[in-house]
Amino acid sequence: MFSPDPQGARSARAFRTLPAGSLFPYEIQGYSPKPGDVVERHGSMTAVHRAVDLPDDAIPWQVKPHSGGSWQLEQVALSVHTQTGAAFYYLTDHTWTPTSLILGAFLGLKPLDDTFGPFEAEGGTWRWYTEIIRDVDEMDQEYTWTAFVCGKESVPRLWTPAYAARSERLQRVSRAAGSYAARMRELGLEATVERLDPLAVYERDGWVCQICKTAVERERAWPDMWCATLDHRIPLTAGGEHTLLNVQLAHWICNLHKGDYFPVDL
């Protein structure tokens, strides 16, 4: 993680389960829910509070600093399950983001035998789980949302569409750079291999082949002869480099026909 929390200062809010068919199933914002927030997951409601706002007799002795811990009560947050009253206590940093130390789950003032194990209450079986969602901020930096939530089933670790797109882009960049670096080694050449995203080049060129000047269909994939490929304006064998200025979109078949030829006025 990095500081500060990317969500910045804000008012308390509810984080809801989104309707079926949404691009992503859950609302999130920043590293974690903050005191005053409510996290709703499939009808199960978990509210976040500060431990210092509770009466002293409502705080389990195991959570209090005199129980042997070195923390201050001002560092402790709790998630309260509204249907059962179960509470999950945890330590936070100055942004109210959970840290690695967990203080435990309680039903009333009694600790649950297994912090994340199932427990019976209000005519149902519930469990605490850690909701972990990977996302990216406006600067394309990755971060993790973490929330302690109570429900009848846990939510797996998830990636937001923005994080998934970033991951796919980085994979494309790495594959392209590695492929062209290996090709240069095979040819005994030394040249610049810039880390670039082929898809960004295709978008830049408007999905038009820069050799035959006709459209390239996005859905076509290798080994379709008319699929999109990266063409080097000045071929690698002629001293060209794998850089953004020297690559362009081309049909695979056009790329093959061009070979090592390039116009002398480039």
Coordinates of C-alpha atoms in Angstrom, one line a residue:
M1 CA 0.0 0.0 0.0
F2 CA 1.0 3.6 -0.2
S3 CA 0.0 6.7 1.7
P4 CA -2.2 8.7 1.8
D5 CA -5.3 6.7 1.2
P6 CA -6.4 7.5 -2.4
Q7 CA -10.0 8.4 -1.3
G8 CA -9.0 11.4 0.8
A9 CA -11.4 13.0 3.2
R10 CA -15.0 12.3 2.6
S11 CA -18.4 12.0 4.3
A12 CA -19.7 8.7 5.7
R13 CA -21.4 6.5 3.1
A14 CA -22.9 3.1 2.4
F15 CA -21.0 0.6 0.1
R16 CA -23.7 -1.5 -1.6
T17 CA -24.0 -4.6 -3.6
L18 CA -24.7 -3.5 -7.2
P19 CA -27.5 -4.9 -9.4
A20 CA -26.9 -8.1 -11.4
G21 CA -25.3 -7.3 -14.7
S22 CA -23.2 -4.4 -13.4
L23 CA -19.5 -4.3 -14.5
F24 CA -18.4 -4.9 -10.9
P25 CA -20.6 -6.4 -8.1
Y26 CA -19.6 -4.2 -5.2
E27 CA -19.1 -0.5 -4.4
I28 CA -15.7 0.4 -2.9
Q29 CA -13.7 3.6 -2.4
G30 CA -10.1 3.8 -1.3
Y31 CA -8.3 1.4 1.1
S32 CA -11.2 0.6 3.4
P33 CA -14.5 1.7 4.9
K34 CA -14.1 4.4 7.5
P35 CA -16.0 5.0 10.8
G36 CA -19.6 5.9 10.0
D37 CA -19.6 3.8 6.9
V38 CA -21.9 0.8 6.2
V39 CA -20.9 -2.1 4.0
E40 CA -23.9 -4.0 2.5
R41 CA -23.2 -7.3 0.9
H42 CA -26.1 -9.3 -0.4
G43 CA -28.5 -8.0 2.3
S44 CA -26.0 -8.4 5.2
M45 CA -25.2 -5.0 6.8
T46 CA -21.9 -4.3 8.6
A47 CA -21.3 -0.8 10.1
V48 CA -17.9 0.6 11.0
H49 CA -17.2 2.5 14.3
R50 CA -14.4 3.8 16.5
A51 CA -13.8 1.8 19.7
V52 CA -13.3 5.1 21.6
D53 CA -16.9 6.1 20.9
L54 CA -18.2 3.1 22.8
P55 CA -18.9 3.0 26.6
D56 CA -16.1 1.4 28.5
D57 CA -18.3 -1.5 29.6
A58 CA -19.2 -2.3 26.0
I59 CA -15.6 -3.0 25.0
P60 CA -14.3 -6.6 25.6
W61 CA -11.3 -6.6 28.0
Q62 CA -9.2 -8.5 25.4
V63 CA -9.4 -5.4 23.1
K64 CA -8.3 -2.9 25.8
P65 CA -4.6 -1.9 25.9
H66 CA -4.2 -3.1 29.5
S67 CA -4.9 -6.7 28.2
G68 CA -1.2 -6.8 27.1
G69 CA -1.2 -5.0 23.8
S70 CA 0.9 -2.0 23.0
W71 CA -1.8 -0.2 21.0
Q72 CA -3.9 2.8 22.0
L73 CA -7.7 2.5 22.0
E74 CA -7.8 5.4 19.5
Q75 CA -6.2 3.0 17.0
V76 CA -9.0 0.4 17.3
A77 CA -11.9 0.2 14.9
L78 CA -14.8 -2.3 14.9
S79 CA -17.2 -3.6 12.3
V80 CA -20.6 -4.4 13.8
H81 CA -23.0 -6.8 12.1
T82 CA -26.4 -5.2 12.4
Q83 CA -28.4 -8.4 12.1
T84 CA -26.7 -10.2 15.0
G85 CA -24.7 -7.6 16.9
A86 CA -21.5 -9.5 16.4
A87 CA -18.4 -7.2 16.3
F88 CA -15.0 -7.6 14.7
Y89 CA -12.2 -5.5 16.3
Y90 CA -9.1 -4.6 14.5
L91 CA -6.2 -2.1 14.5
T92 CA -5.9 0.7 12.0
D93 CA -3.4 3.4 10.9
H94 CA -4.0 7.1 10.9
T95 CA -6.3 6.8 7.9
W96 CA -8.4 4.2 9.6
T97 CA -7.0 1.5 7.2
P98 CA -6.7 -1.9 8.8
T99 CA -3.2 -3.0 9.7
S100 CA -2.0 -6.6 9.9
L101 CA -2.9 -7.1 13.6
I102 CA -6.5 -8.4 14.2
L103 CA -8.0 -8.2 17.7
G104 CA -10.8 -10.7 17.1
A105 CA -14.5 -11.3 16.7
F106 CA -17.0 -11.1 19.5
L107 CA -20.7 -11.9 20.0
G108 CA -21.7 -9.6 22.8
L109 CA -18.6 -9.4 25.0
K110 CA -17.7 -13.1 24.4
P111 CA -15.0 -13.9 21.9
L112 CA -15.9 -16.3 19.1
D113 CA -13.9 -19.5 19.3
D114 CA -12.7 -19.0 15.7
T115 CA -12.3 -15.5 14.5
F116 CA -13.3 -16.4 10.9
G117 CA -15.3 -19.6 11.7
P118 CA -19.1 -19.9 11.4
F119 CA -21.3 -18.9 14.3
E120 CA -25.0 -19.3 15.0
A121 CA -27.1 -16.2 15.7
E122 CA -30.5 -14.8 14.8
G123 CA -31.7 -18.1 13.3
G124 CA -28.8 -18.3 10.8
T125 CA -25.2 -19.3 10.3
W126 CA -22.8 -16.4 9.8
R127 CA -19.1 -15.9 9.4
W128 CA -16.6 -13.0 9.4
Y129 CA -14.4 -12.7 6.4
T130 CA -11.9 -10.3 4.9
E131 CA -13.1 -8.7 1.7
I132 CA -10.0 -7.9 -0.5
I133 CA -10.4 -6.0 -3.7
R134 CA -7.6 -4.8 -6.0
D135 CA -8.1 -1.5 -7.7
V136 CA -6.1 1.4 -9.3
D137 CA -6.3 5.1 -8.5
E138 CA -6.4 8.1 -10.9
M139 CA -2.6 7.9 -11.3
D140 CA -2.8 4.2 -12.4
Q141 CA -1.2 3.1 -9.1
E142 CA -2.5 -0.1 -7.6
Y143 CA -3.9 -0.4 -4.1
T144 CA -6.1 -2.8 -2.1
W145 CA -9.5 -2.3 -0.5
T146 CA -9.8 -4.3 2.8
A147 CA -13.0 -4.6 4.8
F148 CA -14.0 -7.0 7.6
V149 CA -17.5 -8.1 6.7
C150 CA -20.0 -10.5 8.2
G151 CA -22.3 -12.6 6.0
K152 CA -23.6 -16.0 5.2
E153 CA -21.0 -16.6 2.5
S154 CA -17.6 -15.0 1.9
V155 CA -16.7 -12.9 -1.1
P156 CA -13.5 -14.1 -3.0
R157 CA -10.6 -11.8 -3.7
L158 CA -11.5 -9.7 -6.7
W159 CA -10.1 -7.3 -9.2
T160 CA -12.0 -4.2 -10.4
P161 CA -12.3 -3.8 -14.2
A162 CA -9.7 -1.0 -14.0
Y163 CA -7.2 -3.2 -12.2
A164 CA -7.9 -6.1 -14.6
A165 CA -7.3 -3.9 -17.6
R166 CA -4.1 -2.6 -16.1
S167 CA -2.9 -6.1 -15.4
E168 CA -3.7 -7.2 -19.0
R169 CA -1.9 -4.1 -20.3
L170 CA 1.2 -4.8 -18.3
Q171 CA 1.2 -8.4 -19.5
R172 CA 0.9 -7.2 -23.1
V173 CA 3.8 -4.8 -22.6
S174 CA 6.0 -7.5 -21.0
R175 CA 5.2 -10.1 -23.7
A176 CA 5.9 -7.6 -26.5
A177 CA 9.2 -6.3 -25.0
G178 CA 10.4 -9.9 -24.3
S179 CA 9.5 -11.1 -27.7
Y180 CA 11.4 -8.4 -29.6
A181 CA 14.4 -8.5 -27.2
A182 CA 14.7 -12.2 -27.9
R183 CA 14.4 -11.6 -31.7
M184 CA 17.1 -9.0 -31.6
R185 CA 19.4 -11.4 -29.7
E186 CA 18.8 -14.1 -32.4
L187 CA 19.7 -11.6 -35.1
G188 CA 22.8 -10.5 -33.1
L189 CA 21.5 -6.9 -32.9
E190 CA 21.7 -4.3 -30.2
A191 CA 18.9 -1.8 -30.2
T192 CA 16.4 -0.1 -27.9
V193 CA 13.5 -2.2 -26.8
E194 CA 10.9 0.2 -25.4
R195 CA 8.2 -1.2 -23.1
L196 CA 5.0 -0.3 -25.0
D197 CA 1.5 -1.6 -25.2
P198 CA 0.6 -3.0 -28.7
L199 CA -3.1 -2.2 -28.0
A200 CA -2.2 1.4 -27.4
V201 CA -0.5 1.5 -30.8
Y202 CA -3.5 0.0 -32.5
E203 CA -5.8 2.6 -30.8
R204 CA -3.4 5.4 -31.8
D205 CA -3.5 4.2 -35.5
G206 CA -7.3 4.1 -35.4
W207 CA -7.4 0.4 -36.2
V208 CA -6.3 1.1 -39.8
C209 CA -3.4 -0.9 -41.3
Q210 CA -0.6 1.6 -42.0
I211 CA 0.6 -0.4 -45.0
C212 CA -2.6 -1.1 -47.0
K213 CA -4.6 1.7 -45.4
T214 CA -7.7 -0.5 -44.8
A215 CA -9.5 -1.3 -41.5
V216 CA -8.2 -4.0 -39.2
E217 CA -11.0 -6.0 -37.5
R218 CA -10.4 -6.0 -33.7
E219 CA -12.0 -9.5 -33.2
R220 CA -9.5 -11.2 -35.6
A221 CA -6.8 -13.0 -33.7
W222 CA -3.6 -14.9 -34.6
P223 CA -3.2 -17.1 -36.7
D224 CA -5.8 -15.2 -38.8
M225 CA -3.8 -13.6 -41.6
W226 CA -5.8 -10.4 -41.3
C227 CA -5.3 -10.0 -37.5
A228 CA -3.5 -7.0 -36.0
T229 CA 0.3 -7.0 -35.6
L230 CA 3.0 -4.5 -34.8
D231 CA 5.1 -3.5 -37.8
H232 CA 8.4 -1.7 -37.5
R233 CA 8.5 1.2 -40.0
I234 CA 12.3 0.7 -40.2
P235 CA 12.8 -3.0 -39.8
L236 CA 15.0 -4.3 -37.0
T237 CA 17.4 -5.8 -39.5
A238 CA 17.9 -2.3 -41.0
G239 CA 18.7 -0.7 -37.7
G240 CA 15.2 0.1 -36.6
E241 CA 14.3 0.0 -32.9
H242 CA 11.3 -1.3 -31.0
T243 CA 10.1 2.2 -29.9
L244 CA 6.7 3.9 -30.1
L245 CA 7.9 6.1 -32.9
N246 CA 9.0 3.2 -35.0
V247 CA 6.0 0.9 -34.7
Q248 CA 2.7 0.9 -36.4
L249 CA -0.4 -1.2 -36.9
A250 CA -0.5 -3.6 -39.8
H251 CA -2.4 -6.7 -40.9
W252 CA -0.2 -9.7 -40.3
I253 CA -0.3 -10.6 -44.1
C254 CA 0.7 -7.0 -45.0
N255 CA 3.5 -7.2 -42.4
L256 CA 4.7 -10.4 -44.0
H257 CA 4.6 -9.0 -47.6
K258 CA 6.5 -5.9 -46.5
G259 CA 9.3 -8.0 -45.0
D260 CA 12.5 -6.0 -44.6
Y261 CA 11.5 -3.3 -47.1
F262 CA 11.0 0.3 -46.0
P263 CA 10.7 3.5 -48.0
V264 CA 14.0 5.5 -48.3
D265 CA 12.3 8.8 -47.3
L266 CA 11.2 7.6 -43.9

